[in-house]
Short mmCIF file of C-alpha atoms in Angstrom, two decimals:
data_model
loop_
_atom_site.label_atom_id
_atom_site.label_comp_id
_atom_site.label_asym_id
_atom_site.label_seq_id
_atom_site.Cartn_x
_atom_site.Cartn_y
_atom_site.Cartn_z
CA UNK J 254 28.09 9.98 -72.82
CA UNK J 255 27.08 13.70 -73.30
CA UNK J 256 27.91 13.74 -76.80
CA UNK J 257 25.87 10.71 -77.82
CA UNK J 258 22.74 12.05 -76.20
CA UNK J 259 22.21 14.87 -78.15
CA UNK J 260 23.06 12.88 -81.35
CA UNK J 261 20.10 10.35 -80.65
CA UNK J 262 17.84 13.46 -79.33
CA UNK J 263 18.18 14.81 -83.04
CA UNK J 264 16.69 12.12 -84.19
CA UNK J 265 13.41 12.16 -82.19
CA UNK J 266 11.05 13.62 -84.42
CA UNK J 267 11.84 11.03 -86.85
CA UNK J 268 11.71 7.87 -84.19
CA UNK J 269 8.04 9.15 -83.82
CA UNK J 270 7.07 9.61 -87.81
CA UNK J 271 8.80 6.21 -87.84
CA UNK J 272 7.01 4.74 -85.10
CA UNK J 273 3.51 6.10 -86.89
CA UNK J 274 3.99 5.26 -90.24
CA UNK J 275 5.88 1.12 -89.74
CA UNK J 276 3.64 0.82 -86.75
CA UNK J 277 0.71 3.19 -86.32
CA UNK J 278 1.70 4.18 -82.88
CA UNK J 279 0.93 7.87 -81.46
CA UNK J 280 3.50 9.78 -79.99
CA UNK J 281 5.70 7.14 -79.79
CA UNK J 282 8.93 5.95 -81.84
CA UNK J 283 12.35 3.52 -82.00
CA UNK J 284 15.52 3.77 -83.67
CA UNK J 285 16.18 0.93 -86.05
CA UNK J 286 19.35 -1.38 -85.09
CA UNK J 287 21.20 0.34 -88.35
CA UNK J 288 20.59 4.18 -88.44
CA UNK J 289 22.37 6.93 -90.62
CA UNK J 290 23.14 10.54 -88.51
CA UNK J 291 19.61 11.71 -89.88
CA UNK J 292 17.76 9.01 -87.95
CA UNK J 293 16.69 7.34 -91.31
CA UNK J 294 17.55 3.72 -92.63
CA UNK J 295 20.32 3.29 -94.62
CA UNK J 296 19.22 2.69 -97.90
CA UNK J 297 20.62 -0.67 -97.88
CA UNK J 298 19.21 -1.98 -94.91
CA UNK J 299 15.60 -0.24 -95.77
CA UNK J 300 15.17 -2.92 -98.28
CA UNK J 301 14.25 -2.78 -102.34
CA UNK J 302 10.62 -3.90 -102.20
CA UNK J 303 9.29 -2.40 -98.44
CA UNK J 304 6.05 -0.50 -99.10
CA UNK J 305 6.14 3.01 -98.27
CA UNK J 306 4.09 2.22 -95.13
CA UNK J 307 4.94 -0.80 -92.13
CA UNK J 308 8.20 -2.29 -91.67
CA UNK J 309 11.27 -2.82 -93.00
CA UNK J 310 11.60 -6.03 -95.32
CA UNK J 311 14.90 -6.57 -94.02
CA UNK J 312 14.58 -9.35 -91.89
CA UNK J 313 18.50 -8.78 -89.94
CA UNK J 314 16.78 -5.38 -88.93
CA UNK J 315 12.93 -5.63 -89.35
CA UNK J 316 11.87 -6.32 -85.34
CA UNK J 317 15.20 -5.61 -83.83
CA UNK J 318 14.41 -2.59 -81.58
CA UNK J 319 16.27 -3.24 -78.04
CA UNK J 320 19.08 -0.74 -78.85
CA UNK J 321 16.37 1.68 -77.87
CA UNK J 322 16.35 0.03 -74.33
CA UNK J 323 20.33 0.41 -73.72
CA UNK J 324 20.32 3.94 -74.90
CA UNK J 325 17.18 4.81 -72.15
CA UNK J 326 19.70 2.54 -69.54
CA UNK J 327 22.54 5.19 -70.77
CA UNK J 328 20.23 8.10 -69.86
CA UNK J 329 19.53 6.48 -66.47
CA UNK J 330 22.84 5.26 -65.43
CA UNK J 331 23.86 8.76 -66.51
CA UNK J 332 21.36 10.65 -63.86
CA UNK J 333 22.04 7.94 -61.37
CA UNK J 334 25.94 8.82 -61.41
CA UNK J 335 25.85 12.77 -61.65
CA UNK J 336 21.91 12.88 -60.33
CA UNK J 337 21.41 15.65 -63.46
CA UNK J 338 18.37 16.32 -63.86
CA UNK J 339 18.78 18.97 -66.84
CA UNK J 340 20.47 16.22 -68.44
CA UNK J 341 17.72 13.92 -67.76
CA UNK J 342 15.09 16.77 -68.35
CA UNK J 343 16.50 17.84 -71.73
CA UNK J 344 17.23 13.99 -73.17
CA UNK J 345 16.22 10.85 -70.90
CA UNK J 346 12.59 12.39 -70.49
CA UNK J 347 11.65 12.94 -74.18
CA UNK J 348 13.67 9.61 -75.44
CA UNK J 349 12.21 7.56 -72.88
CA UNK J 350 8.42 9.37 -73.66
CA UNK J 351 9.19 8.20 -77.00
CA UNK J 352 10.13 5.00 -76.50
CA UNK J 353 7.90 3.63 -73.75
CA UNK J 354 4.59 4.67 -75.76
CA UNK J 355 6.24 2.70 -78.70
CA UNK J 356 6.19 -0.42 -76.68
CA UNK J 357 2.63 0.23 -74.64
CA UNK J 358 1.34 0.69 -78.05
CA UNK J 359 3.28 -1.61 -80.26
CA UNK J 360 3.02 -4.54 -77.57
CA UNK J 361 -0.50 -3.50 -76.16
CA UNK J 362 -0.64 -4.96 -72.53
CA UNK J 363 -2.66 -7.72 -72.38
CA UNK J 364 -6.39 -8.54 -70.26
CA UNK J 365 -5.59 -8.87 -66.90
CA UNK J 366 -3.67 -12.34 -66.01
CA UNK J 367 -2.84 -13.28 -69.57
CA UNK J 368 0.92 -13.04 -70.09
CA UNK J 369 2.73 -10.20 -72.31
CA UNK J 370 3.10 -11.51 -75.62
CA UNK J 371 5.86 -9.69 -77.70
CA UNK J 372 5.16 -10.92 -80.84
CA UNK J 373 6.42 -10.30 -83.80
CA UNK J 374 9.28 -9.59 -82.45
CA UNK J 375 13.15 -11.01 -83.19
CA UNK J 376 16.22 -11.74 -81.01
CA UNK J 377 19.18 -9.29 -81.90
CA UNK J 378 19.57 -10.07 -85.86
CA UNK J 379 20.00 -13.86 -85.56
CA UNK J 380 16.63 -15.35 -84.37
CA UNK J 381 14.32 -13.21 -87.17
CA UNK J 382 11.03 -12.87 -87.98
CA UNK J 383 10.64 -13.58 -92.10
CA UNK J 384 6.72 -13.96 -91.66
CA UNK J 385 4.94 -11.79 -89.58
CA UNK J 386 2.23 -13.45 -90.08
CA UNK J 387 3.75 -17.05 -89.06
CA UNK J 388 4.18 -17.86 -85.62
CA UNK J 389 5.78 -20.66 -85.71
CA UNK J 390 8.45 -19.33 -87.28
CA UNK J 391 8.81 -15.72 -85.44
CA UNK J 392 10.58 -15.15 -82.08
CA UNK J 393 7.84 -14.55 -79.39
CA UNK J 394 9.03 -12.84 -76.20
CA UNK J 395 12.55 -12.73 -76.91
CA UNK J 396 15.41 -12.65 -74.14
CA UNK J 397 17.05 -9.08 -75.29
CA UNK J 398 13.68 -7.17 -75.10
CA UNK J 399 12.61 -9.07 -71.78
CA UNK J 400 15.66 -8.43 -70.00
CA UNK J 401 16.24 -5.27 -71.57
CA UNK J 402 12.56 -3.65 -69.89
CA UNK J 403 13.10 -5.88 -66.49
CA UNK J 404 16.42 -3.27 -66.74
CA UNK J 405 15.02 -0.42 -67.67
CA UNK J 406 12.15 -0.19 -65.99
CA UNK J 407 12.65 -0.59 -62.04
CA UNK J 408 15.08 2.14 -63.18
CA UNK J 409 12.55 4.69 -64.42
CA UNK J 410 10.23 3.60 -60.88
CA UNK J 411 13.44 4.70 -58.41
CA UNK J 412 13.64 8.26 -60.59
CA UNK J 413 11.91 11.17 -58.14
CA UNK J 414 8.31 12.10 -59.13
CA UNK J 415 9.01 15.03 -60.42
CA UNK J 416 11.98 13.72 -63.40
CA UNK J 417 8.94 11.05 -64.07
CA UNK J 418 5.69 13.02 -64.51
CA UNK J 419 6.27 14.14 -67.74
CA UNK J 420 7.10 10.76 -69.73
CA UNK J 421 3.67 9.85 -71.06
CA UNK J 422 2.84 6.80 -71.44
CA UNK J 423 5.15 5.95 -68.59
CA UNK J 424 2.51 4.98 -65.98
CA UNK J 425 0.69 2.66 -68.14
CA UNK J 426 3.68 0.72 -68.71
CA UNK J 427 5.24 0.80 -66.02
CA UNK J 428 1.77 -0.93 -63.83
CA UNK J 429 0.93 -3.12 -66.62
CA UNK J 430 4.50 -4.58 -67.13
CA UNK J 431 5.15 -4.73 -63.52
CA UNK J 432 1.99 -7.23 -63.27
CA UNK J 433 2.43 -8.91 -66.17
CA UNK J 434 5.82 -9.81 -65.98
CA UNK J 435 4.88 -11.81 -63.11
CA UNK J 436 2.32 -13.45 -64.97
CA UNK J 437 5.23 -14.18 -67.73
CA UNK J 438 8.20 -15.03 -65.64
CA UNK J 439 9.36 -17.02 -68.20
CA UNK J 440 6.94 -19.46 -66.72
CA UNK J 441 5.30 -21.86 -69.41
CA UNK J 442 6.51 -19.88 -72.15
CA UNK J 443 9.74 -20.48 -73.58
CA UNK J 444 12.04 -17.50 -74.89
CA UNK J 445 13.15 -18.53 -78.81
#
């Protein structure tokens, strides 16, 4: 595992130009599902008519951002097995920064009781998204993502203080989801 980190870690500064210029979100950034060793699309996958600003047009990769979750579960299984903290310092910290103020931001939590709503969102590449601005036909709270920050997170709470304190964003999401993913349970809402 301590070869991939610092290949994804390379890519950081341009998971957070990404993360501002598809999504407007500060400090914050994802790797797409398809990435070349530069942390760009490839050029296939970017797709021939997406503006130079928002999302990909290609609808296999457009929402599909829970490989960022199972590289942050890497990180922590990895400190959880050899308790590293350089290793966490140096890559889980920064990645997970990253990554957890791309969801607060991208999926801002909602007013207290109402249930998350991950929307537009898409379930690994076969349950997609082609209209944004459709819901009826767009994957709303999908299984992957859910599952993937029910994971991750209780993960990031059991970390000591001190390998936490430095993740922004971390607090914010870490409270809100914890409430709210009472509040969504999977209760009325079904996962497309």
């Amino acid at each position: 595992m301590l070869s991939l980190f610092p290949f994804y870690h390379e890519m950081l500064d341009v998971m957070l130009a990404r993360g501002k210029i598809e999504f407007n979100v500060t400090n914050g950034g994802y790797l797409p599902e398809t990435t070349t060793r530069f942390g760009t699309y490839n050029p296939q996958n970017w797709g021939c008519t997406t503006p130079p600003q928002g999302p990909s047009t290609n609808t296999y990769i457009r929402y599909h951002d829970e490989g960022n979750l199972e590289l942050l579960l890497f990180l922590l299984d990895t400190y959880s097995h050899t308790q590293n903290a350089s290793v966490w310092m140096s890559w889980g910290a920064p990645m997970a920064s990253a990554i957890l103020n791309y969801y607060v931001q991208r999926y801002p939590p909602p007013s207290t009781g109402q249930p998350i709503d991950f929307f537009p969102a898409q379930a690994l590449e076969t349950w997609q998204c082609p209209k944004p601005t459709d819901r009826s036909n767009c994957v709303t709270n999908p299984a992957p993502l859910v599952a993937g920050l029910r994971s991750v997170l209780p993960k990031l709470l059991a970390l000591p203080p001190h390998l936490v304190s430095g993740i922004t964003g971390s607090s914010l999401l870490i409270n809100s989801f914890r409430l709210h993913f009472k509040v969504l349970a999977f209760s009325n809402r079904v996962c497309r």
